[in-house]
Amino acid sequence: MKAMAIPLLLVLGASAQAAVVTEEIRYRLDGQSYLGYLAYDDSLPSPLPGVLVVHEWWGHNDYARQRAEMLAELGYAALALDMYGDGKHTEHPSEAGEFAKASLASLPLAEQRFNAARDWLAAQERVDDGRIAAIGYCYGGGVVLHMARAGAELKAVASFHGSLTPLADPLPAGSPVRIAVFNGAADPLVPAEQVAAFRQEMDAAGADYLLVDYPGALHAFTNPKADSVAAEFNMPLGYDAEADKDSWLQLQEFLRESLE
């Protein structure tokens, strides 16, 4: 399958810090259009390290874009990518579950979708193609861990409240990808047994990894909308401001060590 990127180069706006600009772009894979959202600080000298942001199971929404803008403020060229196609997203969990399940029905296709975005970002003049990482939330956390296990061209990946169980093969021994996991210790979707199995997998591979388990934190603990979604749909979600703040601070150090 052949990927082709088509940037629109449409500047949609800038943050309160005027140096940070955003661009909505389109890229294509086998005739399917995908939506990306690029954020970067145009006052910084190029090339910049790049970071891919993989959305929650809701799809390519404002939350993923906000995280891309936050990364741009830290000095990265950040691309919120699209694993579903056409920027598809929803606010209903049943539809989100269908989207996520369909996107992972073919792991080779899911990998190609991720890599199409990675290749687009790497091809940009302002990006250092040798310094690219990926972060993901919930569904996206599982995706970036899978891409590390699958040998994607990444320096590092970070998962926030994502599934830790391999979708296919475990991390191979000697993998050069640095891995960070920020997990809610009270998350029923990622039970203690799954965390223990992940540690065993990482140790067996000799991985360079960080695992932070936040006591009392539930699934989606970084998303301020988690509480309202939990109430509306009776889901085991919850925002944890302290875990959100600490995990973001730890991510900053992790990315500095990995990319700079």
PDB file of C-alpha atoms in Angstrom:
ATOM      1  CA  MET A   1       0.000   0.000   0.000  1.00  0.00           C
ATOM      2  CA  LYS A   2       1.323   3.393  -0.954  1.00  0.00           C
ATOM      3  CA  ALA A   3       0.812   6.537   1.103  1.00  0.00           C
ATOM      4  CA  MET A   4       0.688  10.006  -0.403  1.00  0.00           C
ATOM      5  CA  ALA A   5       0.568  13.204   1.636  1.00  0.00           C
ATOM      6  CA  ILE A   6      -1.307  16.295   0.453  1.00  0.00           C
ATOM      7  CA  PRO A   7      -0.778  19.289   2.797  1.00  0.00           C
ATOM      8  CA  LEU A   8      -3.399  21.994   2.680  1.00  0.00           C
ATOM      9  CA  LEU A   9      -1.137  24.457   4.519  1.00  0.00           C
ATOM     10  CA  LEU A  10      -4.160  26.270   5.848  1.00  0.00           C
ATOM     11  CA  VAL A  11      -3.317  28.244   8.953  1.00  0.00           C
ATOM     12  CA  LEU A  12      -6.382  27.981  11.144  1.00  0.00           C
ATOM     13  CA  GLY A  13      -5.200  30.133  14.004  1.00  0.00           C
ATOM     14  CA  ALA A  14      -2.611  30.817  16.641  1.00  0.00           C
ATOM     15  CA  SER A  15      -2.516  30.395  20.355  1.00  0.00           C
ATOM     16  CA  ALA A  16      -2.251  33.274  22.787  1.00  0.00           C
ATOM     17  CA  GLN A  17       1.489  32.861  22.366  1.00  0.00           C
ATOM     18  CA  ALA A  18       1.769  34.308  18.885  1.00  0.00           C
ATOM     19  CA  ALA A  19       4.743  32.151  17.919  1.00  0.00           C
ATOM     20  CA  VAL A  20       2.654  28.950  18.001  1.00  0.00           C
ATOM     21  CA  VAL A  21       0.747  28.362  14.798  1.00  0.00           C
ATOM     22  CA  THR A  22      -1.507  25.510  13.724  1.00  0.00           C
ATOM     23  CA  GLU A  23      -2.230  23.978  10.364  1.00  0.00           C
ATOM     24  CA  GLU A  24      -4.939  21.534   9.364  1.00  0.00           C
ATOM     25  CA  ILE A  25      -3.575  19.139   6.752  1.00  0.00           C
ATOM     26  CA  ARG A  26      -4.824  16.200   4.712  1.00  0.00           C
ATOM     27  CA  TYR A  27      -2.837  13.117   3.830  1.00  0.00           C
ATOM     28  CA  ARG A  28      -3.916  10.046   1.866  1.00  0.00           C
ATOM     29  CA  LEU A  29      -3.439   6.303   2.055  1.00  0.00           C
ATOM     30  CA  ASP A  30      -4.772   4.113  -0.766  1.00  0.00           C
ATOM     31  CA  GLY A  31      -7.422   6.615  -1.777  1.00  0.00           C
ATOM     32  CA  GLN A  32      -8.621   7.292   1.781  1.00  0.00           C
ATOM     33  CA  SER A  33      -8.265  10.822   3.156  1.00  0.00           C
ATOM     34  CA  TYR A  34      -6.985  11.408   6.689  1.00  0.00           C
ATOM     35  CA  LEU A  35      -7.089  14.594   8.731  1.00  0.00           C
ATOM     36  CA  GLY A  36      -4.087  15.920  10.610  1.00  0.00           C
ATOM     37  CA  TYR A  37      -3.544  18.922  12.859  1.00  0.00           C
ATOM     38  CA  LEU A  38      -0.006  20.281  13.005  1.00  0.00           C
ATOM     39  CA  ALA A  39       1.190  22.688  15.696  1.00  0.00           C
ATOM     40  CA  TYR A  40       4.615  24.274  16.015  1.00  0.00           C
ATOM     41  CA  ASP A  41       6.416  27.391  17.211  1.00  0.00           C
ATOM     42  CA  ASP A  42       7.577  29.240  14.102  1.00  0.00           C
ATOM     43  CA  SER A  43       9.965  31.419  16.122  1.00  0.00           C
ATOM     44  CA  LEU A  44      12.216  28.439  16.865  1.00  0.00           C
ATOM     45  CA  PRO A  45      15.046  27.407  14.553  1.00  0.00           C
ATOM     46  CA  SER A  46      14.445  24.320  12.448  1.00  0.00           C
ATOM     47  CA  PRO A  47      14.597  21.411  12.435  1.00  0.00           C
ATOM     48  CA  LEU A  48      12.415  20.635  15.439  1.00  0.00           C
ATOM     49  CA  PRO A  49      11.894  17.236  17.047  1.00  0.00           C
ATOM     50  CA  GLY A  50       8.502  15.806  16.101  1.00  0.00           C
ATOM     51  CA  VAL A  51       5.783  14.231  18.231  1.00  0.00           C
ATOM     52  CA  LEU A  52       2.735  12.361  16.954  1.00  0.00           C
ATOM     53  CA  VAL A  53      -0.444  12.505  19.061  1.00  0.00           C
ATOM     54  CA  VAL A  54      -2.848   9.564  18.774  1.00  0.00           C
ATOM     55  CA  HIS A  55      -6.404  10.306  19.831  1.00  0.00           C
ATOM     56  CA  GLU A  56      -8.698   8.497  22.261  1.00  0.00           C
ATOM     57  CA  TRP A  57     -11.296   6.086  20.897  1.00  0.00           C
ATOM     58  CA  TRP A  58     -13.575   9.083  20.322  1.00  0.00           C
ATOM     59  CA  GLY A  59     -11.511   9.916  17.246  1.00  0.00           C
ATOM     60  CA  HIS A  60      -9.670  13.000  15.985  1.00  0.00           C
ATOM     61  CA  ASN A  61     -11.203  15.647  18.229  1.00  0.00           C
ATOM     62  CA  ASP A  62     -10.316  18.880  20.013  1.00  0.00           C
ATOM     63  CA  TYR A  63      -8.655  17.078  22.912  1.00  0.00           C
ATOM     64  CA  ALA A  64      -5.971  15.557  20.664  1.00  0.00           C
ATOM     65  CA  ARG A  65      -5.497  18.950  19.016  1.00  0.00           C
ATOM     66  CA  GLN A  66      -5.102  20.652  22.395  1.00  0.00           C
ATOM     67  CA  ARG A  67      -2.326  18.238  23.347  1.00  0.00           C
ATOM     68  CA  ALA A  68      -0.581  18.961  20.038  1.00  0.00           C
ATOM     69  CA  GLU A  69      -0.696  22.683  20.826  1.00  0.00           C
ATOM     70  CA  MET A  70       0.711  22.041  24.313  1.00  0.00           C
ATOM     71  CA  LEU A  71       3.598  20.130  22.773  1.00  0.00           C
ATOM     72  CA  ALA A  72       4.217  22.977  20.317  1.00  0.00           C
ATOM     73  CA  GLU A  73       4.542  25.352  23.262  1.00  0.00           C
ATOM     74  CA  LEU A  74       7.306  23.066  24.552  1.00  0.00           C
ATOM     75  CA  GLY A  75       9.241  23.353  21.290  1.00  0.00           C
ATOM     76  CA  TYR A  76       8.057  20.313  19.340  1.00  0.00           C
ATOM     77  CA  ALA A  77       6.419  20.026  15.946  1.00  0.00           C
ATOM     78  CA  ALA A  78       3.347  18.041  16.966  1.00  0.00           C
ATOM     79  CA  LEU A  79       0.895  16.277  14.674  1.00  0.00           C
ATOM     80  CA  ALA A  80      -2.467  15.065  15.960  1.00  0.00           C
ATOM     81  CA  LEU A  81      -3.131  12.240  13.533  1.00  0.00           C
ATOM     82  CA  ASP A  82      -6.206  10.354  12.383  1.00  0.00           C
ATOM     83  CA  MET A  83      -6.596   6.586  12.799  1.00  0.00           C
ATOM     84  CA  TYR A  84     -10.179   6.409  11.493  1.00  0.00           C
ATOM     85  CA  GLY A  85     -10.121   8.456   8.284  1.00  0.00           C
ATOM     86  CA  ASP A  86     -11.737  11.767   7.276  1.00  0.00           C
ATOM     87  CA  GLY A  87     -11.230  13.083  10.809  1.00  0.00           C
ATOM     88  CA  LYS A  88     -14.110  10.904  11.986  1.00  0.00           C
ATOM     89  CA  HIS A  89     -15.067  11.302  15.643  1.00  0.00           C
ATOM     90  CA  THR A  90     -18.032  10.856  17.959  1.00  0.00           C
ATOM     91  CA  GLU A  91     -19.223  11.639  21.475  1.00  0.00           C
ATOM     92  CA  HIS A  92     -21.083   8.359  22.028  1.00  0.00           C
ATOM     93  CA  PRO A  93     -19.162   5.402  23.495  1.00  0.00           C
ATOM     94  CA  SER A  94     -20.957   2.714  21.497  1.00  0.00           C
ATOM     95  CA  GLU A  95     -19.997   4.392  18.228  1.00  0.00           C
ATOM     96  CA  ALA A  96     -16.476   5.070  19.514  1.00  0.00           C
ATOM     97  CA  GLY A  97     -16.107   1.401  20.345  1.00  0.00           C
ATOM     98  CA  GLU A  98     -17.178   0.445  16.843  1.00  0.00           C
ATOM     99  CA  PHE A  99     -14.686   2.894  15.317  1.00  0.00           C
ATOM    100  CA  ALA A 100     -11.838   1.585  17.476  1.00  0.00           C
ATOM    101  CA  LYS A 101     -12.647  -2.074  16.846  1.00  0.00           C
ATOM    102  CA  ALA A 102     -12.872  -1.553  13.094  1.00  0.00           C
ATOM    103  CA  SER A 103      -9.575   0.360  13.016  1.00  0.00           C
ATOM    104  CA  LEU A 104      -7.743  -2.523  14.697  1.00  0.00           C
ATOM    105  CA  ALA A 105      -9.446  -5.356  12.795  1.00  0.00           C
ATOM    106  CA  SER A 106      -6.451  -5.339  10.444  1.00  0.00           C
ATOM    107  CA  LEU A 107      -3.264  -4.553  12.337  1.00  0.00           C
ATOM    108  CA  PRO A 108      -1.225  -4.165   9.121  1.00  0.00           C
ATOM    109  CA  LEU A 109      -3.687  -1.492   7.952  1.00  0.00           C
ATOM    110  CA  ALA A 110      -3.623   0.216  11.361  1.00  0.00           C
ATOM    111  CA  GLU A 111       0.171   0.298  11.186  1.00  0.00           C
ATOM    112  CA  GLN A 112       0.037   1.788   7.689  1.00  0.00           C
ATOM    113  CA  ARG A 113      -2.342   4.503   8.890  1.00  0.00           C
ATOM    114  CA  PHE A 114      -0.001   5.413  11.724  1.00  0.00           C
ATOM    115  CA  ASN A 115       3.071   5.310   9.495  1.00  0.00           C
ATOM    116  CA  ALA A 116       1.414   7.482   6.826  1.00  0.00           C
ATOM    117  CA  ALA A 117       1.128  10.233   9.443  1.00  0.00           C
ATOM    118  CA  ARG A 118       4.624   9.570  10.738  1.00  0.00           C
ATOM    119  CA  ASP A 119       6.059   9.767   7.222  1.00  0.00           C
ATOM    120  CA  TRP A 120       4.176  13.013   6.529  1.00  0.00           C
ATOM    121  CA  LEU A 121       5.587  14.599   9.680  1.00  0.00           C
ATOM    122  CA  ALA A 122       9.109  13.316   8.990  1.00  0.00           C
ATOM    123  CA  ALA A 123       9.028  14.802   5.478  1.00  0.00           C
ATOM    124  CA  GLN A 124       8.435  18.370   6.684  1.00  0.00           C
ATOM    125  CA  GLU A 125      11.445  20.681   6.371  1.00  0.00           C
ATOM    126  CA  ARG A 126      10.987  22.073   9.862  1.00  0.00           C
ATOM    127  CA  VAL A 127      11.071  18.549  11.389  1.00  0.00           C
ATOM    128  CA  ASP A 128      14.129  16.454  12.254  1.00  0.00           C
ATOM    129  CA  ASP A 129      13.180  13.053  10.822  1.00  0.00           C
ATOM    130  CA  GLY A 130      15.636  11.343  13.159  1.00  0.00           C
ATOM    131  CA  ARG A 131      13.938  12.669  16.296  1.00  0.00           C
ATOM    132  CA  ILE A 132      10.296  11.589  16.300  1.00  0.00           C
ATOM    133  CA  ALA A 133       8.233  10.255  19.186  1.00  0.00           C
ATOM    134  CA  ALA A 134       4.566   9.402  19.683  1.00  0.00           C
ATOM    135  CA  ILE A 135       2.136   9.803  22.554  1.00  0.00           C
ATOM    136  CA  GLY A 136      -1.372   8.403  22.841  1.00  0.00           C
ATOM    137  CA  TYR A 137      -4.408   8.527  25.098  1.00  0.00           C
ATOM    138  CA  CYS A 138      -6.640   5.528  25.962  1.00  0.00           C
ATOM    139  CA  TYR A 139      -7.083   3.850  22.547  1.00  0.00           C
ATOM    140  CA  GLY A 140      -4.149   5.931  21.323  1.00  0.00           C
ATOM    141  CA  GLY A 141      -1.974   4.713  24.174  1.00  0.00           C
ATOM    142  CA  GLY A 142      -2.508   1.141  23.049  1.00  0.00           C
ATOM    143  CA  VAL A 143      -1.725   2.166  19.473  1.00  0.00           C
ATOM    144  CA  VAL A 144       1.622   3.793  20.276  1.00  0.00           C
ATOM    145  CA  LEU A 145       2.674   0.803  22.388  1.00  0.00           C
ATOM    146  CA  HIS A 146       1.772  -1.468  19.489  1.00  0.00           C
ATOM    147  CA  MET A 147       3.845   0.644  17.102  1.00  0.00           C
ATOM    148  CA  ALA A 148       6.833   0.379  19.460  1.00  0.00           C
ATOM    149  CA  ARG A 149       6.388  -3.397  19.562  1.00  0.00           C
ATOM    150  CA  ALA A 150       6.041  -3.473  15.775  1.00  0.00           C
ATOM    151  CA  GLY A 151       9.343  -1.654  15.240  1.00  0.00           C
ATOM    152  CA  ALA A 152       8.111   1.725  13.997  1.00  0.00           C
ATOM    153  CA  GLU A 153      10.749   4.393  13.336  1.00  0.00           C
ATOM    154  CA  LEU A 154      10.334   6.184  16.640  1.00  0.00           C
ATOM    155  CA  LYS A 155      12.716   7.266  19.357  1.00  0.00           C
ATOM    156  CA  ALA A 156      10.124   6.992  22.096  1.00  0.00           C
ATOM    157  CA  VAL A 157       6.443   6.418  22.866  1.00  0.00           C
ATOM    158  CA  ALA A 158       4.310   7.442  25.832  1.00  0.00           C
ATOM    159  CA  SER A 159       0.932   5.956  26.747  1.00  0.00           C
ATOM    160  CA  PHE A 160      -1.616   7.670  28.970  1.00  0.00           C
ATOM    161  CA  HIS A 161      -4.283   5.361  30.441  1.00  0.00           C
ATOM    162  CA  GLY A 162      -3.964   2.994  27.485  1.00  0.00           C
ATOM    163  CA  SER A 163      -4.266  -0.780  27.292  1.00  0.00           C
ATOM    164  CA  LEU A 164      -0.966  -2.511  28.084  1.00  0.00           C
ATOM    165  CA  THR A 165      -1.732  -5.916  26.569  1.00  0.00           C
ATOM    166  CA  PRO A 166       0.062  -6.581  23.259  1.00  0.00           C
ATOM    167  CA  LEU A 167      -2.187  -6.580  20.194  1.00  0.00           C
ATOM    168  CA  ALA A 168       0.251  -8.984  18.533  1.00  0.00           C
ATOM    169  CA  ASP A 169       3.861  -9.853  19.365  1.00  0.00           C
ATOM    170  CA  PRO A 170       5.475  -8.522  22.549  1.00  0.00           C
ATOM    171  CA  LEU A 171       8.305  -6.008  22.487  1.00  0.00           C
ATOM    172  CA  PRO A 172      11.355  -7.662  20.919  1.00  0.00           C
ATOM    173  CA  ALA A 173      14.558  -7.932  22.899  1.00  0.00           C
ATOM    174  CA  GLY A 174      16.916  -5.051  22.274  1.00  0.00           C
ATOM    175  CA  SER A 175      14.243  -2.661  21.019  1.00  0.00           C
ATOM    176  CA  PRO A 176      15.741   0.852  20.880  1.00  0.00           C
ATOM    177  CA  VAL A 177      12.407   2.604  21.547  1.00  0.00           C
ATOM    178  CA  ARG A 178      12.116   4.239  24.954  1.00  0.00           C
ATOM    179  CA  ILE A 179       8.711   3.649  26.559  1.00  0.00           C
ATOM    180  CA  ALA A 180       6.740   5.574  29.175  1.00  0.00           C
ATOM    181  CA  VAL A 181       3.393   4.481  30.608  1.00  0.00           C
ATOM    182  CA  PHE A 182       1.196   6.647  32.818  1.00  0.00           C
ATOM    183  CA  ASN A 183      -1.544   4.483  34.292  1.00  0.00           C
ATOM    184  CA  GLY A 184      -4.410   4.868  36.728  1.00  0.00           C
ATOM    185  CA  ALA A 185      -3.993   2.294  39.482  1.00  0.00           C
ATOM    186  CA  ALA A 186      -7.773   2.252  40.028  1.00  0.00           C
ATOM    187  CA  ASP A 187      -8.586   1.824  36.325  1.00  0.00           C
ATOM    188  CA  PRO A 188     -10.762  -1.302  35.977  1.00  0.00           C
ATOM    189  CA  LEU A 189      -9.949  -1.431  32.256  1.00  0.00           C
ATOM    190  CA  VAL A 190      -6.259  -1.917  33.067  1.00  0.00           C
ATOM    191  CA  PRO A 191      -6.254  -4.248  36.083  1.00  0.00           C
ATOM    192  CA  ALA A 192      -3.199  -4.953  38.224  1.00  0.00           C
ATOM    193  CA  GLU A 193      -2.626  -8.254  36.428  1.00  0.00           C
ATOM    194  CA  GLN A 194      -2.248  -6.413  33.134  1.00  0.00           C
ATOM    195  CA  VAL A 195       0.228  -3.987  34.682  1.00  0.00           C
ATOM    196  CA  ALA A 196       2.268  -6.875  36.124  1.00  0.00           C
ATOM    197  CA  ALA A 197       2.308  -8.649  32.763  1.00  0.00           C
ATOM    198  CA  PHE A 198       3.501  -5.437  31.092  1.00  0.00           C
ATOM    199  CA  ARG A 199       6.369  -5.115  33.552  1.00  0.00           C
ATOM    200  CA  GLN A 200       7.368  -8.714  32.846  1.00  0.00           C
ATOM    201  CA  GLU A 201       7.267  -8.060  29.091  1.00  0.00           C
ATOM    202  CA  MET A 202       9.429  -4.945  29.380  1.00  0.00           C
ATOM    203  CA  ASP A 203      11.926  -6.613  31.711  1.00  0.00           C
ATOM    204  CA  ALA A 204      12.189  -9.674  29.451  1.00  0.00           C
ATOM    205  CA  ALA A 205      12.967  -7.398  26.481  1.00  0.00           C
ATOM    206  CA  GLY A 206      15.503  -5.361  28.435  1.00  0.00           C
ATOM    207  CA  ALA A 207      13.470  -2.259  27.587  1.00  0.00           C
ATOM    208  CA  ASP A 208      14.288   1.278  28.624  1.00  0.00           C
ATOM    209  CA  TYR A 209      10.923   2.040  30.195  1.00  0.00           C
ATOM    210  CA  LEU A 210       9.093   4.089  32.789  1.00  0.00           C
ATOM    211  CA  LEU A 211       5.816   2.993  34.384  1.00  0.00           C
ATOM    212  CA  VAL A 212       3.959   5.332  36.716  1.00  0.00           C
ATOM    213  CA  ASP A 213       0.869   3.970  38.488  1.00  0.00           C
ATOM    214  CA  TYR A 214      -1.240   6.755  40.029  1.00  0.00           C
ATOM    215  CA  PRO A 215      -3.091   5.608  43.178  1.00  0.00           C
ATOM    216  CA  GLY A 216      -6.841   6.137  42.935  1.00  0.00           C
ATOM    217  CA  ALA A 217      -6.736   7.358  39.329  1.00  0.00           C
ATOM    218  CA  LEU A 218      -9.329   6.013  36.920  1.00  0.00           C
ATOM    219  CA  HIS A 219      -9.402   5.576  33.173  1.00  0.00           C
ATOM    220  CA  ALA A 220      -9.109   8.829  31.167  1.00  0.00           C
ATOM    221  CA  PHE A 221      -7.585  10.619  34.170  1.00  0.00           C
ATOM    222  CA  THR A 222      -5.943  13.276  31.946  1.00  0.00           C
ATOM    223  CA  ASN A 223      -9.147  14.424  30.264  1.00  0.00           C
ATOM    224  CA  PRO A 224     -11.175  17.100  32.122  1.00  0.00           C
ATOM    225  CA  LYS A 225     -14.325  15.897  30.354  1.00  0.00           C
ATOM    226  CA  ALA A 226     -14.026  12.412  31.847  1.00  0.00           C
ATOM    227  CA  ASP A 227     -16.322  13.141  34.805  1.00  0.00           C
ATOM    228  CA  SER A 228     -19.211  14.382  32.665  1.00  0.00           C
ATOM    229  CA  VAL A 229     -18.860  11.442  30.264  1.00  0.00           C
ATOM    230  CA  ALA A 230     -18.812   9.044  33.221  1.00  0.00           C
ATOM    231  CA  ALA A 231     -22.015  10.547  34.595  1.00  0.00           C
ATOM    232  CA  GLU A 232     -23.825  10.573  31.257  1.00  0.00           C
ATOM    233  CA  PHE A 233     -22.949   7.040  30.185  1.00  0.00           C
ATOM    234  CA  ASN A 234     -22.266   5.329  33.532  1.00  0.00           C
ATOM    235  CA  MET A 235     -18.658   4.570  32.627  1.00  0.00           C
ATOM    236  CA  PRO A 236     -15.684   3.988  35.000  1.00  0.00           C
ATOM    237  CA  LEU A 237     -13.898   7.209  34.037  1.00  0.00           C
ATOM    238  CA  GLY A 238     -12.645  10.131  36.095  1.00  0.00           C
ATOM    239  CA  TYR A 239     -10.460  13.190  35.790  1.00  0.00           C
ATOM    240  CA  ASP A 240      -7.577  13.448  38.255  1.00  0.00           C
ATOM    241  CA  ALA A 241      -5.977  16.894  38.170  1.00  0.00           C
ATOM    242  CA  GLU A 242      -2.891  15.879  40.140  1.00  0.00           C
ATOM    243  CA  ALA A 243      -2.205  12.800  38.009  1.00  0.00           C
ATOM    244  CA  ASP A 244      -2.799  14.851  34.868  1.00  0.00           C
ATOM    245  CA  LYS A 245      -0.325  17.519  35.986  1.00  0.00           C
ATOM    246  CA  ASP A 246       2.325  15.081  37.172  1.00  0.00           C
ATOM    247  CA  SER A 247       2.138  12.864  34.084  1.00  0.00           C
ATOM    248  CA  TRP A 248       2.518  15.892  31.799  1.00  0.00           C
ATOM    249  CA  LEU A 249       5.561  17.093  33.753  1.00  0.00           C
ATOM    250  CA  GLN A 250       7.095  13.634  33.604  1.00  0.00           C
ATOM    251  CA  LEU A 251       6.376  13.443  29.882  1.00  0.00           C
ATOM    252  CA  GLN A 252       8.334  16.650  29.348  1.00  0.00           C
ATOM    253  CA  GLU A 253      11.427  15.182  30.980  1.00  0.00           C
ATOM    254  CA  PHE A 254      10.954  11.888  29.134  1.00  0.00           C
ATOM    255  CA  LEU A 255      10.772  13.640  25.762  1.00  0.00           C
ATOM    256  CA  ARG A 256      13.780  15.835  26.556  1.00  0.00           C
ATOM    257  CA  GLU A 257      15.860  12.779  27.360  1.00  0.00           C
ATOM    258  CA  SER A 258      14.594  10.913  24.305  1.00  0.00           C
ATOM    259  CA  LEU A 259      14.692  13.604  21.614  1.00  0.00           C
ATOM    260  CA  GLU A 260      17.066  16.375  22.614  1.00  0.00           C
TER     261      GLU A 260
END
